[in-house]
Amino acid sequence: MSVRVLLCEGEKDANTAVKLGYAATTMMGGVGKWRPHYDEFFHGADVVVVSDHDAQLKDKTTGALQFHPDGRPKLPGQDHAAAVVRHM
């Protein structure tokens, strides 16, 4: 049986999950800072990636909403979670 681990976007969320009885952690640096060598620590675990519900990115100059080349909105928390899941 594998261990379920919540992989949260930040320390505050990971600490809250631990207080609720979950095995939980986060990654140093936050969004976009996942490093491939972290993968080995989760081998065989049932990992649940928990992202923040961030607003869609906007251009800093124009305020226009930002999109990926395929038309999806750029959502920092969800994009980060999807990238981490690809490592699992």
PDB file of N, CA and C in Angstrom, residues 5-78:
ATOM      1  N   VAL A   5       0.462  11.432  -0.165  1.00  0.00           N
ATOM      2  CA  VAL A   5       1.164  12.653   0.204  1.00  0.00           C
ATOM      3  C   VAL A   5       0.530  13.822  -0.540  1.00  0.00           C
ATOM      4  N   LEU A   6       0.161  14.866   0.189  1.00  0.00           N
ATOM      5  CA  LEU A   6      -0.317  16.080  -0.456  1.00  0.00           C
ATOM      6  C   LEU A   6       0.890  16.952  -0.755  1.00  0.00           C
ATOM      7  N   LEU A   7       1.034  17.332  -2.000  1.00  0.00           N
ATOM      8  CA  LEU A   7       2.125  18.204  -2.425  1.00  0.00           C
ATOM      9  C   LEU A   7       1.520  19.571  -2.681  1.00  0.00           C
ATOM     10  N   CYS A   8       1.663  20.451  -1.702  1.00  0.00           N
ATOM     11  CA  CYS A   8       1.014  21.762  -1.724  1.00  0.00           C
ATOM     12  C   CYS A   8       1.918  22.818  -2.340  1.00  0.00           C
ATOM     13  N   GLU A   9       1.280  23.893  -2.797  1.00  0.00           N
ATOM     14  CA  GLU A   9       2.034  24.962  -3.450  1.00  0.00           C
ATOM     15  C   GLU A   9       2.892  25.764  -2.471  1.00  0.00           C
ATOM     16  N   GLY A  10       2.500  25.836  -1.230  1.00  0.00           N
ATOM     17  CA  GLY A  10       3.269  26.631  -0.279  1.00  0.00           C
ATOM     18  C   GLY A  10       3.280  26.041   1.113  1.00  0.00           C
ATOM     19  N   GLU A  11       4.127  26.607   1.957  1.00  0.00           N
ATOM     20  CA  GLU A  11       4.310  26.113   3.313  1.00  0.00           C
ATOM     21  C   GLU A  11       3.034  26.218   4.151  1.00  0.00           C
ATOM     22  N   LYS A  12       2.311  27.310   4.000  1.00  0.00           N
ATOM     23  CA  LYS A  12       1.101  27.516   4.794  1.00  0.00           C
ATOM     24  C   LYS A  12       0.094  26.389   4.527  1.00  0.00           C
ATOM     25  N   ASP A  13      -0.119  26.059   3.259  1.00  0.00           N
ATOM     26  CA  ASP A  13      -1.059  24.994   2.915  1.00  0.00           C
ATOM     27  C   ASP A  13      -0.557  23.637   3.387  1.00  0.00           C
ATOM     28  N   ALA A  14       0.737  23.384   3.235  1.00  0.00           N
ATOM     29  CA  ALA A  14       1.307  22.108   3.691  1.00  0.00           C
ATOM     30  C   ALA A  14       1.166  21.980   5.201  1.00  0.00           C
ATOM     31  N   ASN A  15       1.438  23.035   5.944  1.00  0.00           N
ATOM     32  CA  ASN A  15       1.304  22.997   7.400  1.00  0.00           C
ATOM     33  C   ASN A  15      -0.147  22.762   7.818  1.00  0.00           C
ATOM     34  N   THR A  16      -1.086  23.391   7.123  1.00  0.00           N
ATOM     35  CA  THR A  16      -2.507  23.178   7.423  1.00  0.00           C
ATOM     36  C   THR A  16      -2.892  21.728   7.169  1.00  0.00           C
ATOM     37  N   ALA A  17      -2.422  21.157   6.052  1.00  0.00           N
ATOM     38  CA  ALA A  17      -2.730  19.758   5.732  1.00  0.00           C
ATOM     39  C   ALA A  17      -2.177  18.816   6.802  1.00  0.00           C
ATOM     40  N   VAL A  18      -0.975  19.091   7.288  1.00  0.00           N
ATOM     41  CA  VAL A  18      -0.379  18.263   8.345  1.00  0.00           C
ATOM     42  C   VAL A  18      -1.226  18.356   9.616  1.00  0.00           C
ATOM     43  N   LYS A  19      -1.664  19.558   9.962  1.00  0.00           N
ATOM     44  CA  LYS A  19      -2.513  19.732  11.150  1.00  0.00           C
ATOM     45  C   LYS A  19      -3.823  18.962  11.019  1.00  0.00           C
ATOM     46  N   LEU A  20      -4.274  18.756   9.785  1.00  0.00           N
ATOM     47  CA  LEU A  20      -5.505  18.000   9.538  1.00  0.00           C
ATOM     48  C   LEU A  20      -5.252  16.495   9.458  1.00  0.00           C
ATOM     49  N   GLY A  21      -3.985  16.090   9.635  1.00  0.00           N
ATOM     50  CA  GLY A  21      -3.664  14.675   9.685  1.00  0.00           C
ATOM     51  C   GLY A  21      -3.102  14.072   8.410  1.00  0.00           C
ATOM     52  N   TYR A  22      -2.837  14.870   7.406  1.00  0.00           N
ATOM     53  CA  TYR A  22      -2.279  14.365   6.150  1.00  0.00           C
ATOM     54  C   TYR A  22      -0.754  14.390   6.182  1.00  0.00           C
ATOM     55  N   ALA A  23      -0.156  13.525   5.398  1.00  0.00           N
ATOM     56  CA  ALA A  23       1.270  13.653   5.099  1.00  0.00           C
ATOM     57  C   ALA A  23       1.331  14.700   3.991  1.00  0.00           C
ATOM     58  N   ALA A  24       2.073  15.775   4.201  1.00  0.00           N
ATOM     59  CA  ALA A  24       2.079  16.863   3.226  1.00  0.00           C
ATOM     60  C   ALA A  24       3.434  17.553   3.205  1.00  0.00           C
ATOM     61  N   THR A  25       3.744  18.122   2.074  1.00  0.00           N
ATOM     62  CA  THR A  25       4.983  18.884   1.915  1.00  0.00           C
ATOM     63  C   THR A  25       4.778  19.905   0.807  1.00  0.00           C
ATOM     64  N   THR A  26       5.822  20.647   0.519  1.00  0.00           N
ATOM     65  CA  THR A  26       5.812  21.633  -0.556  1.00  0.00           C
ATOM     66  C   THR A  26       7.193  21.620  -1.199  1.00  0.00           C
ATOM     67  N   MET A  27       7.418  22.468  -2.182  1.00  0.00           N
ATOM     68  CA  MET A  27       8.740  22.535  -2.796  1.00  0.00           C
ATOM     69  C   MET A  27       9.348  23.916  -2.546  1.00  0.00           C
ATOM     70  N   MET A  28      10.647  23.919  -2.389  1.00  0.00           N
ATOM     71  CA  MET A  28      11.361  25.163  -2.114  1.00  0.00           C
ATOM     72  C   MET A  28      11.204  26.129  -3.293  1.00  0.00           C
ATOM     73  N   GLY A  29      10.810  27.337  -3.008  1.00  0.00           N
ATOM     74  CA  GLY A  29      10.727  28.360  -4.039  1.00  0.00           C
ATOM     75  C   GLY A  29       9.340  28.568  -4.611  1.00  0.00           C
ATOM     76  N   GLY A  30       8.439  27.602  -4.444  1.00  0.00           N
ATOM     77  CA  GLY A  30       7.067  27.769  -4.915  1.00  0.00           C
ATOM     78  C   GLY A  30       6.871  27.487  -6.395  1.00  0.00           C
ATOM     79  N   VAL A  31       5.913  28.192  -6.991  1.00  0.00           N
ATOM     80  CA  VAL A  31       5.497  27.958  -8.373  1.00  0.00           C
ATOM     81  C   VAL A  31       6.675  28.024  -9.340  1.00  0.00           C
ATOM     82  N   GLY A  32       6.749  27.018 -10.194  1.00  0.00           N
ATOM     83  CA  GLY A  32       7.777  26.982 -11.230  1.00  0.00           C
ATOM     84  C   GLY A  32       9.145  26.546 -10.742  1.00  0.00           C
ATOM     85  N   LYS A  33       9.257  26.102  -9.507  1.00  0.00           N
ATOM     86  CA  LYS A  33      10.561  25.756  -8.941  1.00  0.00           C
ATOM     87  C   LYS A  33      10.765  24.254  -8.725  1.00  0.00           C
ATOM     88  N   TRP A  34       9.906  23.415  -9.328  1.00  0.00           N
ATOM     89  CA  TRP A  34      10.069  21.970  -9.193  1.00  0.00           C
ATOM     90  C   TRP A  34      11.371  21.551  -9.866  1.00  0.00           C
ATOM     91  N   ARG A  35      12.132  20.714  -9.202  1.00  0.00           N
ATOM     92  CA  ARG A  35      13.398  20.210  -9.744  1.00  0.00           C
ATOM     93  C   ARG A  35      13.276  18.711  -9.977  1.00  0.00           C
ATOM     94  N   PRO A  36      13.777  18.202 -11.087  1.00  0.00           N
ATOM     95  CA  PRO A  36      13.638  16.778 -11.406  1.00  0.00           C
ATOM     96  C   PRO A  36      14.142  15.842 -10.311  1.00  0.00           C
ATOM     97  N   HIS A  37      15.145  16.249  -9.549  1.00  0.00           N
ATOM     98  CA  HIS A  37      15.651  15.341  -8.513  1.00  0.00           C
ATOM     99  C   HIS A  37      14.667  15.166  -7.360  1.00  0.00           C
ATOM    100  N   TYR A  38      13.609  15.990  -7.281  1.00  0.00           N
ATOM    101  CA  TYR A  38      12.575  15.794  -6.262  1.00  0.00           C
ATOM    102  C   TYR A  38      11.768  14.523  -6.526  1.00  0.00           C
ATOM    103  N   ASP A  39      11.687  14.126  -7.805  1.00  0.00           N
ATOM    104  CA  ASP A  39      10.858  12.985  -8.197  1.00  0.00           C
ATOM    105  C   ASP A  39      11.154  11.737  -7.371  1.00  0.00           C
ATOM    106  N   GLU A  40      12.420  11.474  -7.109  1.00  0.00           N
ATOM    107  CA  GLU A  40      12.809  10.239  -6.422  1.00  0.00           C
ATOM    108  C   GLU A  40      12.186  10.119  -5.030  1.00  0.00           C
ATOM    109  N   PHE A  41      11.907  11.234  -4.388  1.00  0.00           N
ATOM    110  CA  PHE A  41      11.356  11.204  -3.041  1.00  0.00           C
ATOM    111  C   PHE A  41       9.883  10.776  -3.008  1.00  0.00           C
ATOM    112  N   PHE A  42       9.245  10.810  -4.165  1.00  0.00           N
ATOM    113  CA  PHE A  42       7.827  10.481  -4.235  1.00  0.00           C
ATOM    114  C   PHE A  42       7.569   9.165  -4.960  1.00  0.00           C
ATOM    115  N   HIS A  43       8.633   8.458  -5.324  1.00  0.00           N
ATOM    116  CA  HIS A  43       8.490   7.178  -6.021  1.00  0.00           C
ATOM    117  C   HIS A  43       7.670   6.209  -5.167  1.00  0.00           C
ATOM    118  N   GLY A  44       6.604   5.680  -5.742  1.00  0.00           N
ATOM    119  CA  GLY A  44       5.759   4.730  -5.045  1.00  0.00           C
ATOM    120  C   GLY A  44       4.685   5.344  -4.166  1.00  0.00           C
ATOM    121  N   ALA A  45       4.682   6.662  -4.015  1.00  0.00           N
ATOM    122  CA  ALA A  45       3.673   7.331  -3.193  1.00  0.00           C
ATOM    123  C   ALA A  45       2.447   7.677  -4.040  1.00  0.00           C
ATOM    124  N   ASP A  46       1.325   7.819  -3.388  1.00  0.00           N
ATOM    125  CA  ASP A  46       0.101   8.301  -4.012  1.00  0.00           C
ATOM    126  C   ASP A  46       0.108   9.817  -3.797  1.00  0.00           C
ATOM    127  N   VAL A  47       0.581  10.556  -4.784  1.00  0.00           N
ATOM    128  CA  VAL A  47       0.780  12.000  -4.635  1.00  0.00           C
ATOM    129  C   VAL A  47      -0.444  12.755  -5.143  1.00  0.00           C
ATOM    130  N   VAL A  48      -0.933  13.668  -4.314  1.00  0.00           N
ATOM    131  CA  VAL A  48      -2.026  14.555  -4.691  1.00  0.00           C
ATOM    132  C   VAL A  48      -1.434  15.958  -4.768  1.00  0.00           C
ATOM    133  N   VAL A  49      -1.410  16.525  -5.964  1.00  0.00           N
ATOM    134  CA  VAL A  49      -0.852  17.866  -6.144  1.00  0.00           C
ATOM    135  C   VAL A  49      -1.978  18.874  -5.912  1.00  0.00           C
ATOM    136  N   VAL A  50      -1.743  19.776  -4.951  1.00  0.00           N
ATOM    137  CA  VAL A  50      -2.746  20.771  -4.563  1.00  0.00           C
ATOM    138  C   VAL A  50      -2.251  22.137  -5.012  1.00  0.00           C
ATOM    139  N   SER A  51      -3.017  22.769  -5.913  1.00  0.00           N
ATOM    140  CA  SER A  51      -2.588  24.073  -6.422  1.00  0.00           C
ATOM    141  C   SER A  51      -3.420  25.194  -5.814  1.00  0.00           C
ATOM    142  N   ASP A  52      -2.887  26.391  -5.900  1.00  0.00           N
ATOM    143  CA  ASP A  52      -3.654  27.572  -5.520  1.00  0.00           C
ATOM    144  C   ASP A  52      -4.618  27.899  -6.663  1.00  0.00           C
ATOM    145  N   HIS A  53      -5.673  28.602  -6.340  1.00  0.00           N
ATOM    146  CA  HIS A  53      -6.663  29.013  -7.339  1.00  0.00           C
ATOM    147  C   HIS A  53      -6.326  30.456  -7.759  1.00  0.00           C
ATOM    148  N   ASP A  54      -5.205  30.589  -8.475  1.00  0.00           N
ATOM    149  CA  ASP A  54      -4.726  31.913  -8.881  1.00  0.00           C
ATOM    150  C   ASP A  54      -5.560  32.475 -10.031  1.00  0.00           C
ATOM    151  N   ALA A  55      -5.614  33.788 -10.073  1.00  0.00           N
ATOM    152  CA  ALA A  55      -6.275  34.472 -11.186  1.00  0.00           C
ATOM    153  C   ALA A  55      -5.427  34.332 -12.455  1.00  0.00           C
ATOM    154  N   GLN A  56      -6.069  34.504 -13.587  1.00  0.00           N
ATOM    155  CA  GLN A  56      -5.363  34.440 -14.867  1.00  0.00           C
ATOM    156  C   GLN A  56      -4.334  35.562 -14.934  1.00  0.00           C
ATOM    157  N   LEU A  57      -3.153  35.228 -15.472  1.00  0.00           N
ATOM    158  CA  LEU A  57      -2.101  36.240 -15.604  1.00  0.00           C
ATOM    159  C   LEU A  57      -2.520  37.346 -16.561  1.00  0.00           C
ATOM    160  N   LYS A  58      -2.053  38.548 -16.247  1.00  0.00           N
ATOM    161  CA  LYS A  58      -2.292  39.705 -17.111  1.00  0.00           C
ATOM    162  C   LYS A  58      -0.961  40.307 -17.515  1.00  0.00           C
ATOM    163  N   ASP A  59      -0.918  40.889 -18.697  1.00  0.00           N
ATOM    164  CA  ASP A  59       0.270  41.593 -19.163  1.00  0.00           C
ATOM    165  C   ASP A  59       0.509  42.774 -18.235  1.00  0.00           C
ATOM    166  N   LYS A  60       1.742  42.925 -17.759  1.00  0.00           N
ATOM    167  CA  LYS A  60       2.061  43.988 -16.796  1.00  0.00           C
ATOM    168  C   LYS A  60       1.918  45.383 -17.392  1.00  0.00           C
ATOM    169  N   THR A  61       2.066  45.503 -18.700  1.00  0.00           N
ATOM    170  CA  THR A  61       1.985  46.806 -19.338  1.00  0.00           C
ATOM    171  C   THR A  61       0.564  47.163 -19.761  1.00  0.00           C
ATOM    172  N   THR A  62      -0.107  46.215 -20.430  1.00  0.00           N
ATOM    173  CA  THR A  62      -1.419  46.509 -21.004  1.00  0.00           C
ATOM    174  C   THR A  62      -2.591  46.036 -20.152  1.00  0.00           C
ATOM    175  N   GLY A  63      -2.338  45.094 -19.258  1.00  0.00           N
ATOM    176  CA  GLY A  63      -3.423  44.532 -18.463  1.00  0.00           C
ATOM    177  C   GLY A  63      -4.216  43.460 -19.196  1.00  0.00           C
ATOM    178  N   ALA A  64      -3.797  43.140 -20.431  1.00  0.00           N
ATOM    179  CA  ALA A  64      -4.506  42.124 -21.218  1.00  0.00           C
ATOM    180  C   ALA A  64      -4.296  40.740 -20.615  1.00  0.00           C
ATOM    181  N   LEU A  65      -5.341  39.933 -20.634  1.00  0.00           N
ATOM    182  CA  LEU A  65      -5.232  38.566 -20.143  1.00  0.00           C
ATOM    183  C   LEU A  65      -4.243  37.779 -20.994  1.00  0.00           C
ATOM    184  N   GLN A  66      -3.482  36.886 -20.339  1.00  0.00           N
ATOM    185  CA  GLN A  66      -2.454  36.100 -21.007  1.00  0.00           C
ATOM    186  C   GLN A  66      -2.951  34.686 -21.294  1.00  0.00           C
ATOM    187  N   PHE A  67      -2.535  34.139 -22.439  1.00  0.00           N
ATOM    188  CA  PHE A  67      -2.934  32.805 -22.875  1.00  0.00           C
ATOM    189  C   PHE A  67      -1.725  32.015 -23.339  1.00  0.00           C
ATOM    190  N   HIS A  68      -1.796  30.696 -23.188  1.00  0.00           N
ATOM    191  CA  HIS A  68      -0.788  29.803 -23.754  1.00  0.00           C
ATOM    192  C   HIS A  68      -0.985  29.772 -25.264  1.00  0.00           C
ATOM    193  N   PRO A  69       0.033  29.331 -26.021  1.00  0.00           N
ATOM    194  CA  PRO A  69      -0.099  29.258 -27.487  1.00  0.00           C
ATOM    195  C   PRO A  69      -1.308  28.443 -27.956  1.00  0.00           C
ATOM    196  N   ASP A  70      -1.730  27.453 -27.158  1.00  0.00           N
ATOM    197  CA  ASP A  70      -2.877  26.632 -27.571  1.00  0.00           C
ATOM    198  C   ASP A  70      -4.222  27.244 -27.170  1.00  0.00           C
ATOM    199  N   GLY A  71      -4.207  28.453 -26.597  1.00  0.00           N
ATOM    200  CA  GLY A  71      -5.438  29.154 -26.269  1.00  0.00           C
ATOM    201  C   GLY A  71      -5.897  29.025 -24.826  1.00  0.00           C
ATOM    202  N   ARG A  72      -5.252  28.136 -24.040  1.00  0.00           N
ATOM    203  CA  ARG A  72      -5.624  28.006 -22.632  1.00  0.00           C
ATOM    204  C   ARG A  72      -5.186  29.249 -21.859  1.00  0.00           C
ATOM    205  N   PRO A  73      -5.966  29.677 -20.864  1.00  0.00           N
ATOM    206  CA  PRO A  73      -5.535  30.822 -20.056  1.00  0.00           C
ATOM    207  C   PRO A  73      -4.311  30.457 -19.221  1.00  0.00           C
ATOM    208  N   LYS A  74      -3.442  31.421 -18.987  1.00  0.00           N
ATOM    209  CA  LYS A  74      -2.277  31.203 -18.123  1.00  0.00           C
ATOM    210  C   LYS A  74      -2.716  31.383 -16.674  1.00  0.00           C
ATOM    211  N   LEU A  75      -2.714  30.274 -15.936  1.00  0.00           N
ATOM    212  CA  LEU A  75      -3.126  30.237 -14.537  1.00  0.00           C
ATOM    213  C   LEU A  75      -1.943  29.699 -13.739  1.00  0.00           C
ATOM    214  N   PRO A  76      -1.202  30.546 -13.038  1.00  0.00           N
ATOM    215  CA  PRO A  76       0.052  30.123 -12.408  1.00  0.00           C
ATOM    216  C   PRO A  76      -0.042  28.875 -11.535  1.00  0.00           C
ATOM    217  N   GLY A  77      -0.982  28.827 -10.616  1.00  0.00           N
ATOM    218  CA  GLY A  77      -1.088  27.678  -9.718  1.00  0.00           C
ATOM    219  C   GLY A  77      -1.422  26.396 -10.454  1.00  0.00           C
ATOM    220  N   GLN A  78      -2.421  26.453 -11.318  1.00  0.00           N
ATOM    221  CA  GLN A  78      -2.843  25.270 -12.044  1.00  0.00           C
ATOM    222  C   GLN A  78      -1.794  24.829 -13.059  1.00  0.00           C
TER     223      GLN A  78
END
